[in-house]
Amino acid sequence: MIRPTSLILMVLAAAAGGALFQVAFEVSELDDELARLNRDIRTDRDAIHVLRAEWSFLNQPERLEELTRRHLDLLPVTGKQIAGTGAVPVLPQDELPTTGSNIAGVVTPAAIPTAAPRAKPAAPAPRAPVTRVASKVNRADLARSLDDVLREVMTTPAAASGGVQR
Amino acid sequence: MNDRIAFESTKKQAIETARTRLLVGGSLMAAAFFVVGIRLFDLAVFNETEDLRRAASREIARPSTMARADIVDRNGVLLATSLKTASLFADPRKISDPTNAAHRLVEILPDLSEEVVAARLGSGKSFVWLRRNLTPRQQFEVNRLGIPGLDFEKEERRVYPHGRLAGHIVGFTNVDNVGLSGIEKSMDAAIAGDNPPLRLSIDIRVQQILRQELASQIEKFKAIGGGGIVLDAESGEVVAMVSLPDFDPNAAGQAADDTRFNRMTLGVYELGSVFKIFNHAIALETGVASFASSYDATRPIRVARFTISDFHPEKRWLTVPEIFQHSSNIGSAKIALDIGSDDQRKYLGHLGLLRRTSIELPEQATPMYPSRWREINTMTISFGHGIAVSPLHLASAVAATVNGGILRPATLINHDAKSTDGVQVFSAETSDQMRRLLRLVVETGTGRNADAKGYLVGGKTGTAEKQVNGSYKRNALISSFVGVYPVTAPRFVVFAMLDEPKGIKESYGYATGGWTAAPVVKGVVARMAPLFGIAPLDETAPDIRHAININAQPAIGNRSDAVN
């Protein structure tokens, strides 16, 4: 007859074996998952690569200029529009509050050093054109993107850029 | 009974045998299962190689390798990249009906000729290319045809998102991704393979500004071409370089040869009066003349069969600053005679004007200068005739003249400003005096059209007649302007040149550098300065007047121009 100790040991052995195989299968599944994720990452990286090319293509200065002309009331910055803070008239001292600050740690205007900080001219930030935004890039999007870029670069008529033609 | 016993005994024996056999079979099976179990246990628990492979498998997520590195501008804007595409080929031996297959293929790929495709498919070879670099959509369509014998090969195609804007600089490759021109060729070794992006010194925004300003002047003055360079005066980095007409590197094969010609590096020109910058600098450096010296420019010089005369004759004695201001050929030639041929040649050599530049482009030219440097050559070279250099040579030498006298090699690769060792050509004092002279030309001389308000442009005009078959053509000019700004502490050298501009009513029939090229420089300076954080200055401020003042009296015995 089987003694209780043997029974317990057998059950334990079976349980250990079962758990072992369970873990092994889980690892194998995770392995597959990892491989799939890596594949996805690679696909996405390729997609990013294509999109970067497209982004650069869409950001041609000439194209941005044309879009700005069409949609915005903006012109390039000229020298006349840039001035240092030193050129801003300063309020007379007595019109400024002299009794320290109401808020702890906040410097009152009177305490601000009068030396004019270096003028930082505002470089015109190129307006990015709104293009399609895909939350998840899939194969079809990638294909369409690459299609657009290749077609455009391959068929851009020489005259479109308005260069000197002879 | 015996029978029974016998029977029983036989039966028992049979059972015994069966048992034994069963035991043997069972043991074998048990042993086999035991071995399998051990192996299973070993695989599941002790398999180290498998674990190592698994641990290493994160490497799968490495970025996919590209056959060629990207090229980006100084701000990281993509100028050249490789995209994965599929190329179509066929095994004609497997094509059963070439005519029909060709017909259906041409419907999808209309740029192919049906006859050519049919001929290739019927050729009986084992491999023919049909079309390189299909778009994904075309690949899908071809697959849908379901013609056996067609197949694709993954390839990479070089794509230039900014097209002609940087065509001369970036260059292009052939279908097999081998660099054929520009950076693609000269830096082929650094680009080929899976490398980090190559960062150039050019700024695509400045490139666009320069190209636009040039194109509009070329159109206005009906020039056959032109070009421009923006050079960092300190580091020697080329921030922009345009040569017009230009070409689209995405379709380089169809570009005409003259559009692929880079006038800025491969073209050599007699650039005319812009060379007076070096003549004056050499004179001041060697001490043969000072701001107070003056020369007789009353009448033209006749040497042998040549006559050296002035474009706008003042017909009087001129001081050294006045010679520069009025761009007097007579005065310059006389200064050059004082300098002497040897010193002239020595300093032009130090300025890099007698050898190739070190620019990273395969398209570059060696300057042309007389092998025997006679007196007449010394005189004409003083005002930029009899020596032909590329515009990049000139811009680089001008940078050296104004930046404190240090020549740094011109480069297209982004690098730190002071990382390269320069060669001291002129003293800081000579450089300072030259900056004053250059400002004088823009404030009161021939370069007024380059005066971008607030940015303190200094510069020199140049108008030279082109030599055609050994003689100068009166109406074929190379009109140029080289500017530096801000003149008090130069950041950039801006050069512009027009090839054969024609005079128009607005310019009173003139097609000189002051009318044609100077406005390009003005436009470029005014538009690019905000991009580089250069704040406009008050030109009337005392410290600035002090920095650009010229202390010299007008030459004796004549009216005084606005020279102060």
XYZ file of C-alpha atoms in Angstrom:
730
model
C 0.000 0.000 0.000
C 1.105 3.556 -0.626
C 2.161 5.369 2.452
C 0.915 8.933 3.022
C 4.471 10.311 2.817
C 4.975 8.761 -0.597
C 1.638 10.118 -1.726
C 2.574 13.630 -0.655
C 5.954 13.379 -2.340
C 4.375 12.130 -5.539
C 1.850 14.953 -5.553
C 4.635 17.451 -4.884
C 6.787 15.995 -7.647
C 3.864 16.134 -10.065
C 3.100 19.705 -9.047
C 6.747 20.736 -9.433
C 6.914 19.090 -12.843
C 3.678 20.753 -13.902
C 4.862 24.157 -12.720
C 8.164 23.683 -14.471
C 6.530 22.961 -17.789
C 4.064 25.783 -17.259
C 6.969 28.204 -16.834
C 8.761 26.773 -19.819
C 5.705 27.289 -22.006
C 5.196 30.807 -20.707
C 8.773 31.681 -21.505
C 8.363 30.299 -24.959
C 5.223 32.379 -25.445
C 7.008 35.498 -24.206
C 9.780 34.697 -26.609
C 7.332 34.711 -29.480
C 5.840 37.940 -28.172
C 9.288 39.508 -28.055
C 10.028 38.461 -31.589
C 6.718 39.933 -32.724
C 7.415 43.204 -30.915
C 10.857 43.397 -32.437
C 9.337 42.877 -35.844
C 6.864 45.666 -35.147
C 9.638 47.966 -33.961
C 11.508 47.336 -37.156
C 8.438 48.057 -39.216
C 7.819 51.245 -37.265
C 11.431 52.309 -37.640
C 11.184 51.854 -41.372
C 7.977 53.852 -41.268
C 9.661 56.615 -39.278
C 12.457 56.657 -41.824
C 10.026 57.131 -44.677
C 8.055 59.715 -42.745
C 11.240 61.648 -42.003
C 11.975 61.783 -45.710
C 8.436 62.926 -46.349
C 8.658 65.508 -43.560
C 11.838 66.951 -45.058
C 10.168 66.938 -48.456
C 7.122 68.767 -47.110
C 9.393 71.288 -45.367
C 11.054 72.559 -48.511
C 11.557 76.274 -47.786
C 9.960 77.168 -51.085
C 6.831 75.194 -50.258
C 6.596 76.680 -46.749
C 6.955 80.149 -48.217
C 4.145 79.503 -50.645
C 1.912 78.130 -47.853
C 2.732 81.122 -45.640
C 1.865 83.481 -48.455
C -1.427 81.722 -48.993
C -2.554 81.159 -45.426
C -0.775 83.579 -43.089
C -0.353 87.336 -42.792
C 3.332 86.999 -41.985
C 6.444 88.416 -43.624
C 10.108 87.728 -42.923
C 11.544 89.630 -39.973
C 13.430 92.780 -40.952
C 16.123 94.622 -39.017
C 13.702 97.423 -38.173
C 11.530 95.051 -36.157
C 14.312 93.997 -33.813
C 15.267 96.069 -30.776
C 17.101 95.383 -27.550
C 15.287 95.660 -24.241
C 17.463 98.704 -23.647
C 15.414 100.526 -26.263
C 12.215 100.073 -24.230
C 11.467 103.252 -22.230
C 11.755 102.695 -18.466
C 9.040 103.920 -16.110
C 10.205 106.638 -13.714
C 11.338 105.170 -10.382
C 8.582 106.745 -8.228
C 5.832 105.053 -10.227
C 7.146 101.654 -9.227
C 6.153 100.040 -5.944
C 9.022 100.552 -3.548
C 7.701 98.580 -0.605
C 9.105 95.177 -1.390
C 7.038 92.413 -2.806
C 3.679 91.119 -1.610
C 4.631 87.645 -2.627
C 7.577 85.960 -0.992
C 10.461 85.349 -3.338
C 9.186 87.579 -6.133
C 11.472 90.430 -7.016
C 9.886 93.837 -7.356
C 10.521 95.803 -10.538
C 12.617 98.257 -8.564
C 15.006 95.489 -7.668
C 15.501 94.246 -11.226
C 18.977 95.168 -12.420
C 18.794 97.918 -15.005
C 21.369 96.395 -17.334
C 19.568 95.514 -20.512
C 19.691 91.808 -21.261
C 21.054 90.764 -24.605
C 18.522 91.208 -27.362
C 17.315 87.917 -28.699
C 15.877 88.352 -32.172
C 12.878 86.243 -32.945
C 13.798 83.857 -35.699
C 10.756 83.135 -37.814
C 9.663 79.678 -36.823
C 8.785 77.727 -39.933
C 5.132 76.844 -39.881
C 4.762 73.146 -40.283
C 2.140 72.122 -42.760
C -0.617 69.983 -41.332
C -0.366 66.537 -42.797
C -2.105 63.346 -41.974
C -1.441 62.104 -38.481
C -1.487 58.388 -37.996
C -1.591 57.216 -34.407
C -0.399 53.800 -35.412
C 1.535 53.363 -38.592
C 0.452 50.270 -40.403
C 1.784 48.670 -43.529
C -0.761 50.373 -45.743
C 0.116 53.832 -44.434
C 3.784 53.132 -44.870
C 3.212 51.994 -48.414
C 1.150 55.062 -49.208
C 3.748 57.363 -47.694
C 6.626 55.840 -49.586
C 4.502 55.937 -52.690
C 3.912 59.655 -52.297
C 7.545 60.480 -51.687
C 8.881 58.381 -54.501
C 6.289 59.534 -56.956
C 6.903 63.160 -56.098
C 10.663 63.018 -56.240
C 10.606 61.018 -59.426
C 8.096 63.137 -61.262
C 8.848 66.633 -59.977
C 8.860 68.632 -63.195
C 12.055 70.594 -63.580
C 10.168 73.852 -64.002
C 8.168 73.538 -60.791
C 10.922 74.933 -58.602
C 11.129 78.102 -60.624
C 14.832 77.893 -61.234
C 16.706 79.367 -64.112
C 15.821 77.374 -67.150
C 17.732 77.486 -70.322
C -4.503 -36.247 -16.668
C -1.176 -36.139 -18.279
C -2.785 -34.261 -21.020
C -4.219 -31.814 -18.603
C -0.946 -31.392 -16.813
C 0.792 -31.025 -20.065
C -1.795 -28.541 -21.171
C -1.572 -26.572 -17.988
C 2.178 -26.592 -18.085
C 2.217 -25.401 -21.697
C -0.248 -22.655 -20.879
C 1.768 -21.547 -17.905
C 4.896 -21.504 -19.942
C 3.254 -19.383 -22.574
C 2.073 -16.940 -19.964
C 5.567 -16.845 -18.499
C 7.043 -16.138 -21.874
C 4.482 -13.427 -22.526
C 5.200 -11.887 -19.175
C 8.898 -11.898 -19.764
C 8.442 -10.378 -23.193
C 6.070 -7.829 -21.820
C 8.571 -6.986 -19.135
C 11.354 -6.567 -21.635
C 9.162 -4.446 -23.937
C 7.878 -2.454 -20.985
C 11.377 -1.857 -19.675
C 12.518 -0.727 -23.077
C 9.581 1.618 -23.325
C 10.213 2.879 -19.791
C 13.874 3.407 -20.597
C 12.953 5.296 -23.755
C 10.451 7.436 -21.880
C 13.057 7.998 -19.201
C 15.558 9.193 -21.801
C 12.928 11.409 -23.417
C 12.001 12.722 -19.985
C 15.591 13.470 -19.114
C 16.068 15.250 -22.431
C 12.842 17.176 -21.917
C 13.951 18.199 -18.469
C 17.332 19.128 -19.827
C 15.789 21.213 -22.615
C 13.372 22.971 -20.311
C 15.699 23.642 -17.409
C 19.335 23.362 -18.311
C 19.384 24.551 -21.925
C 21.962 27.266 -21.730
C 22.485 27.871 -25.407
C 18.768 28.433 -25.842
C 18.744 30.886 -22.950
C 21.693 32.738 -24.359
C 20.047 33.005 -27.731
C 16.918 34.305 -26.067
C 18.870 36.788 -23.994
C 20.625 37.992 -27.099
C 17.403 38.225 -29.062
C 16.823 41.823 -27.978
C 19.367 42.571 -30.655
C 16.656 41.860 -33.185
C 15.338 45.325 -32.366
C 18.421 47.018 -33.808
C 17.566 49.599 -36.441
C 17.436 47.976 -39.801
C 20.729 48.505 -41.561
C 20.886 50.860 -44.504
C 23.315 50.568 -47.372
C 24.067 54.292 -47.240
C 24.060 56.938 -44.507
C 21.823 60.006 -44.501
C 23.186 63.470 -45.276
C 21.771 66.304 -43.170
C 22.315 70.062 -43.051
C 23.793 71.914 -40.054
C 20.394 71.904 -38.327
C 19.711 68.245 -39.006
C 17.358 68.768 -41.963
C 17.447 65.688 -44.150
C 19.164 66.353 -47.496
C 19.714 62.803 -48.725
C 18.385 59.473 -47.529
C 17.848 55.951 -48.783
C 14.369 54.478 -49.070
C 13.690 50.774 -49.409
C 12.043 49.918 -52.672
C 11.473 46.834 -54.758
C 12.991 46.304 -58.182
C 11.269 44.092 -60.736
C 13.105 41.382 -62.600
C 12.003 38.359 -64.604
C 13.130 34.861 -65.449
C 12.126 34.790 -69.134
C 12.389 30.984 -69.305
C 9.363 30.760 -67.029
C 7.282 33.293 -68.987
C 4.843 31.446 -71.205
C 3.334 34.368 -73.119
C 5.799 37.307 -73.314
C 3.542 39.496 -75.492
C 0.586 39.262 -73.171
C 2.764 39.682 -70.056
C 4.432 42.761 -71.542
C 1.082 44.268 -72.421
C -0.254 43.842 -68.905
C 2.964 45.111 -67.286
C 3.065 48.284 -69.333
C -0.463 49.084 -68.177
C 0.902 49.296 -64.617
C 4.293 50.796 -65.500
C 3.470 53.215 -68.306
C 7.028 54.531 -68.532
C 8.169 51.206 -69.972
C 8.021 50.483 -73.666
C 5.886 47.483 -74.527
C 8.189 46.310 -77.337
C 11.274 46.470 -75.144
C 9.587 44.552 -72.329
C 8.259 41.915 -74.745
C 11.709 41.525 -76.276
C 13.315 41.124 -72.877
C 10.723 38.628 -71.684
C 11.130 36.606 -74.877
C 14.924 36.653 -74.736
C 15.248 33.187 -73.200
C 17.857 34.388 -70.672
C 17.559 33.417 -67.040
C 17.546 36.962 -65.627
C 16.496 40.361 -66.984
C 15.836 43.625 -65.123
C 12.504 45.141 -66.039
C 12.311 48.215 -63.829
C 14.293 49.448 -60.822
C 12.713 51.062 -57.763
C 8.986 50.464 -57.918
C 6.703 52.270 -55.524
C 4.892 49.959 -53.071
C 1.645 50.456 -54.965
C 3.200 49.418 -58.260
C 4.681 46.374 -56.552
C 1.249 45.400 -55.283
C -0.287 45.800 -58.734
C 2.426 43.695 -60.369
C 1.941 40.996 -57.756
C -1.783 41.006 -58.465
C -1.151 40.174 -62.115
C -0.001 36.771 -60.906
C 2.394 36.219 -63.815
C 4.833 33.434 -62.928
C 8.472 34.247 -63.567
C 8.301 37.829 -62.263
C 10.012 38.584 -58.978
C 11.260 41.489 -56.877
C 14.528 42.330 -55.282
C 14.716 44.646 -52.279
C 16.824 47.662 -53.102
C 17.491 51.093 -51.716
C 16.912 54.219 -53.695
C 18.643 57.492 -52.903
C 16.123 60.265 -52.360
C 16.894 63.997 -52.116
C 13.941 65.680 -50.396
C 15.236 69.185 -51.134
C 15.920 68.472 -54.765
C 17.711 71.164 -56.691
C 18.179 73.403 -53.672
C 21.328 71.516 -52.651
C 21.950 69.576 -55.840
C 25.441 70.865 -56.533
C 26.553 70.291 -52.957
C 25.004 66.937 -52.113
C 25.477 65.496 -55.583
C 23.922 62.191 -56.585
C 24.552 58.455 -56.957
C 23.909 55.909 -59.672
C 21.264 53.150 -59.286
C 23.815 50.966 -57.547
C 24.275 53.626 -54.838
C 27.775 54.664 -55.831
C 28.417 58.398 -55.470
C 28.887 60.122 -58.817
C 29.180 63.782 -57.847
C 29.236 66.256 -54.974
C 29.490 65.097 -51.372
C 28.036 61.740 -52.424
C 31.209 61.134 -54.399
C 33.882 62.843 -52.328
C 32.657 61.384 -49.031
C 31.584 58.040 -50.531
C 33.707 56.071 -48.083
C 32.160 57.842 -45.084
C 28.603 57.521 -46.396
C 28.626 53.990 -47.795
C 27.568 51.426 -45.238
C 25.485 51.694 -42.103
C 26.935 54.922 -40.730
C 25.586 57.801 -38.641
C 24.266 60.752 -40.674
C 26.841 63.068 -42.233
C 26.274 66.625 -41.024
C 27.124 69.314 -43.548
C 27.897 72.944 -42.787
C 25.206 74.307 -45.064
C 21.923 75.745 -43.813
C 19.053 74.919 -46.121
C 17.218 78.138 -45.172
C 20.155 80.332 -46.188
C 20.548 78.197 -49.276
C 16.963 79.037 -50.226
C 17.421 82.755 -49.497
C 20.588 82.926 -51.608
C 19.040 80.971 -54.457
C 15.937 83.127 -54.490
C 17.805 86.434 -54.437
C 20.129 85.246 -57.186
C 17.339 83.888 -59.365
C 15.409 87.141 -59.236
C 18.480 89.234 -60.222
C 19.416 86.781 -62.976
C 15.934 87.108 -64.382
C 15.947 90.884 -64.039
C 19.268 91.339 -65.827
C 18.754 88.480 -68.311
C 21.974 86.807 -67.200
C 22.863 83.339 -68.475
C 23.638 82.167 -64.968
C 25.103 83.100 -61.658
C 26.080 81.904 -58.263
C 26.661 82.800 -54.670
C 28.461 81.687 -51.534
C 27.847 82.388 -47.866
C 30.969 81.563 -45.894
C 31.498 81.620 -42.132
C 34.332 84.145 -41.841
C 35.791 82.501 -38.734
C 35.525 78.766 -39.313
C 35.623 78.582 -43.108
C 32.355 76.630 -43.171
C 30.278 77.081 -46.313
C 26.818 78.007 -45.009
C 25.280 78.241 -48.469
C 26.491 77.764 -52.021
C 24.300 78.125 -55.089
C 25.105 77.841 -58.759
C 22.420 78.653 -61.302
C 21.124 77.126 -63.501
C 20.903 74.081 -61.280
C 19.534 70.548 -61.499
C 17.433 68.107 -59.518
C 19.625 65.270 -58.187
C 16.526 63.052 -58.039
C 16.576 63.106 -61.842
C 20.252 63.794 -62.422
C 20.343 61.604 -65.510
C 18.027 63.927 -67.396
C 19.836 67.116 -66.340
C 21.685 69.057 -69.007
C 25.458 69.180 -68.588
C 25.607 72.946 -68.072
C 23.106 72.735 -65.204
C 25.364 70.229 -63.442
C 28.298 72.635 -63.731
C 29.093 74.179 -60.359
C 30.232 77.707 -61.164
C 31.305 78.319 -57.585
C 33.961 75.611 -57.397
C 34.525 74.230 -60.884
C 34.313 77.524 -62.767
C 37.360 79.801 -62.841
C 36.840 83.439 -63.704
C 38.815 86.619 -63.959
C 36.804 88.320 -61.262
C 38.027 91.881 -61.746
C 38.053 94.594 -59.109
C 37.227 92.352 -56.155
C 40.932 91.441 -56.371
C 41.809 94.992 -55.327
C 40.991 93.809 -51.805
C 44.116 91.645 -51.860
C 46.199 94.274 -53.645
C 45.420 96.838 -50.957
C 45.885 94.327 -48.148
C 49.306 93.295 -49.464
C 50.327 96.936 -49.823
C 49.284 97.764 -46.268
C 50.826 94.568 -44.891
C 54.188 95.025 -46.603
C 54.170 98.708 -45.752
C 54.688 99.981 -49.311
C 51.608 102.167 -48.875
C 49.505 103.567 -46.041
C 46.141 105.344 -45.903
C 48.035 108.616 -46.302
C 49.906 107.587 -49.471
C 48.604 108.825 -52.777
C 49.086 107.923 -56.429
C 48.681 109.787 -59.705
C 45.592 108.521 -61.503
C 45.397 111.477 -63.888
C 45.894 109.546 -67.066
C 45.784 105.912 -68.257
C 48.924 103.779 -68.140
C 50.274 102.496 -71.449
C 52.415 99.394 -71.233
C 53.434 97.721 -74.484
C 50.187 97.251 -76.376
C 47.993 97.478 -73.252
C 46.252 100.504 -71.825
C 45.123 100.501 -68.214
C 42.349 102.996 -67.652
C 39.615 103.639 -65.085
C 35.939 102.838 -65.511
C 34.919 106.027 -63.705
C 38.042 108.189 -64.208
C 38.673 110.733 -61.454
C 41.638 112.172 -63.417
C 43.563 113.306 -60.341
C 45.861 112.146 -57.551
C 44.081 109.628 -55.337
C 44.851 108.500 -51.805
C 45.024 104.784 -51.101
C 41.476 104.712 -49.617
C 40.201 106.725 -52.612
C 41.734 104.263 -55.060
C 39.723 101.546 -53.311
C 36.580 103.633 -53.038
C 36.522 104.615 -56.725
C 37.930 101.261 -57.792
C 40.762 102.876 -59.737
C 42.646 100.444 -61.973
C 45.421 102.972 -62.574
C 45.985 103.499 -58.857
C 45.870 99.766 -58.138
C 48.374 98.995 -60.894
C 50.747 101.614 -59.495
C 50.396 100.191 -55.981
C 51.123 96.730 -57.423
C 54.326 98.009 -59.041
C 55.419 99.245 -55.617
C 54.590 95.857 -54.073
C 56.558 94.044 -56.751
C 55.866 90.743 -58.513
C 57.546 88.554 -55.911
C 55.588 89.806 -52.912
C 52.353 89.832 -54.890
C 52.853 86.246 -55.918
C 53.925 85.210 -52.420
C 50.859 86.694 -50.693
C 48.395 85.448 -53.315
C 49.907 82.027 -52.729
C 49.474 82.376 -48.952
C 45.829 83.297 -49.550
C 45.381 79.979 -51.358
C 44.642 81.658 -54.688
C 47.253 79.734 -56.665
C 46.243 76.179 -55.733
C 43.100 74.091 -55.430
C 40.827 74.676 -52.456
C 40.374 71.963 -49.866
C 36.593 71.878 -50.284
C 35.069 68.390 -50.069
C 33.808 68.361 -53.638
C 35.228 66.473 -56.578
C 34.130 69.315 -58.861
C 36.837 71.881 -58.342
C 39.296 73.719 -60.467
C 42.909 74.796 -60.288
C 43.385 78.564 -60.641
C 44.906 79.891 -63.858
C 47.703 82.416 -63.623
C 50.690 83.387 -65.762
C 53.594 80.995 -65.614
C 55.957 83.913 -66.162
C 54.930 86.643 -63.735
C 55.976 89.765 -65.633
C 55.435 93.398 -64.733
C 52.347 93.681 -66.932
C 50.890 90.617 -65.176
C 51.554 92.178 -61.792
C 49.702 95.288 -62.908
C 46.638 93.494 -64.338
C 46.446 90.976 -61.479
C 46.177 93.912 -59.077
C 42.706 94.587 -60.465
C 41.769 90.967 -61.085
C 42.695 90.393 -64.722
C 45.198 87.838 -65.920
C 44.374 85.520 -63.022
C 41.347 83.247 -62.922
C 40.148 81.652 -59.697
C 36.938 79.989 -58.596
C 34.501 82.119 -56.576
C 35.131 79.843 -53.588
C 38.834 80.724 -53.749
C 37.891 84.374 -53.600
C 35.383 84.055 -50.744
C 37.865 82.059 -48.702
C 40.671 84.584 -49.254
C 38.355 87.492 -48.417
C 37.389 85.751 -45.168
C 41.076 85.506 -44.312
C 41.578 89.201 -45.107
C 38.820 90.435 -42.807
C 38.742 87.953 -39.905
C 42.008 89.114 -38.382
C 44.187 87.755 -41.143
C 43.799 83.998 -40.614
C 43.134 81.686 -43.564
C 41.091 78.625 -42.626
C 40.354 76.039 -45.298
C 36.844 76.223 -46.738
C 34.788 73.183 -45.800
C 31.336 71.722 -46.304
C 31.440 69.627 -43.137
C 29.977 70.995 -39.922
C 32.630 71.534 -37.269
C 33.474 73.758 -34.341
C 34.542 77.267 -35.234
C 38.050 77.225 -33.862
C 38.853 73.547 -34.238
C 40.966 73.910 -37.341
C 44.306 75.623 -37.319
C 44.504 78.596 -39.586
C 47.451 80.225 -41.245
C 48.160 83.851 -40.344
C 48.391 85.658 -43.688
C 47.889 89.280 -42.668
C 48.339 91.063 -39.370
C 45.292 91.963 -37.281
C 46.041 95.625 -38.011
C 45.964 95.160 -41.793
C 42.736 93.221 -41.399
C 41.216 96.073 -39.403
C 42.226 98.608 -42.053
C 40.754 96.452 -44.817
C 37.429 96.256 -42.971
C 37.334 100.074 -42.888
C 38.060 100.228 -46.623
C 35.347 97.670 -47.404
C 32.831 99.652 -45.378
C 33.872 102.819 -47.207
C 32.935 101.232 -50.550
C 29.440 100.363 -49.295
C 28.847 103.687 -47.538
C 30.083 106.038 -50.245
C 31.529 104.047 -53.142
C 30.408 101.575 -55.790
C 28.800 99.151 -53.349
C 25.947 101.271 -52.026
C 23.337 98.806 -53.313
C 24.601 96.227 -50.830
C 23.931 98.342 -47.755
C 21.520 96.285 -45.667
C 20.563 98.815 -43.015
C 21.791 97.991 -39.548
C 23.981 95.066 -40.505
C 27.111 97.069 -41.390
C 27.914 95.448 -44.703
C 31.338 96.079 -46.142
C 32.319 94.904 -49.584
C 33.797 95.378 -53.009
C 32.292 95.274 -56.466
C 33.853 93.509 -59.397
C 33.010 93.789 -63.066
C 35.159 91.899 -65.520
C 34.893 91.316 -69.220
C 34.845 87.662 -70.172
C 37.623 86.361 -72.332
C 36.347 84.575 -75.390
C 38.974 83.009 -77.628
C 41.746 85.108 -76.168
C 40.159 88.520 -76.479
C 37.897 90.359 -74.065
C 34.233 90.693 -74.984
C 32.861 94.120 -74.180
C 29.292 93.091 -73.495
C 29.900 89.723 -71.840
C 30.555 90.509 -68.199
C 31.168 88.654 -64.985
C 29.644 91.005 -62.433
C 30.233 90.229 -58.818
C 30.114 91.581 -55.311
C 31.813 90.234 -52.242
C 30.465 91.459 -48.922
C 31.321 90.911 -45.267
C 29.099 91.648 -42.284
C 28.981 92.985 -39.647
C 32.097 94.795 -40.769
C 33.192 95.590 -37.221
C 33.522 91.878 -36.372
C 32.784 89.862 -39.519
C 30.635 86.751 -39.074
C 29.951 85.970 -42.724
C 31.370 86.563 -46.171
C 28.638 86.772 -48.806
C 29.620 86.500 -52.457
C 27.301 86.906 -55.450
C 28.092 86.696 -59.133
C 26.115 87.082 -62.339
C 27.262 85.614 -65.616
C 26.644 87.920 -68.594
C 24.016 90.268 -67.138
C 22.577 92.840 -69.572
C 22.066 96.474 -68.626
C 18.482 97.568 -68.094
C 16.682 100.897 -67.881
C 16.465 100.747 -64.099
C 20.277 100.456 -63.856
C 20.818 103.163 -66.529
C 22.135 100.509 -68.867
C 24.817 99.332 -66.441
C 25.377 95.672 -65.732
C 28.193 96.185 -63.249
C 28.664 94.323 -59.990
C 27.287 97.259 -58.033
C 24.001 97.131 -59.903
C 23.539 93.404 -60.391
C 25.281 91.458 -57.631
C 25.308 93.927 -54.725
C 21.495 93.785 -54.284
C 21.748 89.997 -53.947
C 24.172 90.420 -51.060
C 21.934 93.019 -49.462
C 18.908 90.737 -49.665
C 20.789 87.738 -48.333
C 22.267 89.682 -45.401
C 18.960 91.252 -44.384
C 17.109 87.936 -44.515
C 19.717 85.635 -42.979
C 20.909 87.842 -40.106
C 17.783 87.222 -37.951
C 18.201 83.470 -38.460
C 21.656 83.642 -36.887
C 20.706 85.955 -34.053
C 22.661 88.913 -35.397
C 21.040 92.038 -34.006
C 20.992 95.184 -36.152
C 23.332 97.967 -35.001
C 22.987 101.713 -34.909
C 25.372 102.815 -37.661
C 25.620 106.330 -36.273
C 26.682 105.230 -32.789
C 30.048 106.813 -31.855
C 31.821 103.511 -31.126
C 30.828 102.138 -34.515
C 31.854 105.308 -36.333
C 35.155 105.014 -34.521
C 35.564 101.410 -35.655
C 34.984 102.156 -39.347
C 36.534 105.621 -39.572
C 39.284 106.301 -42.081
C 41.812 108.926 -41.114
C 43.227 110.203 -44.348
C 43.195 113.507 -46.093
C 42.030 113.610 -49.704
C 44.865 113.713 -52.184
C 46.536 117.042 -52.720
C 45.212 119.721 -54.967
C 41.764 118.426 -55.728
C 38.162 118.464 -54.629
C 37.423 116.328 -51.610
C 34.959 113.527 -51.892
C 33.109 112.259 -48.903
C 36.085 110.464 -47.495
C 36.138 110.653 -43.754
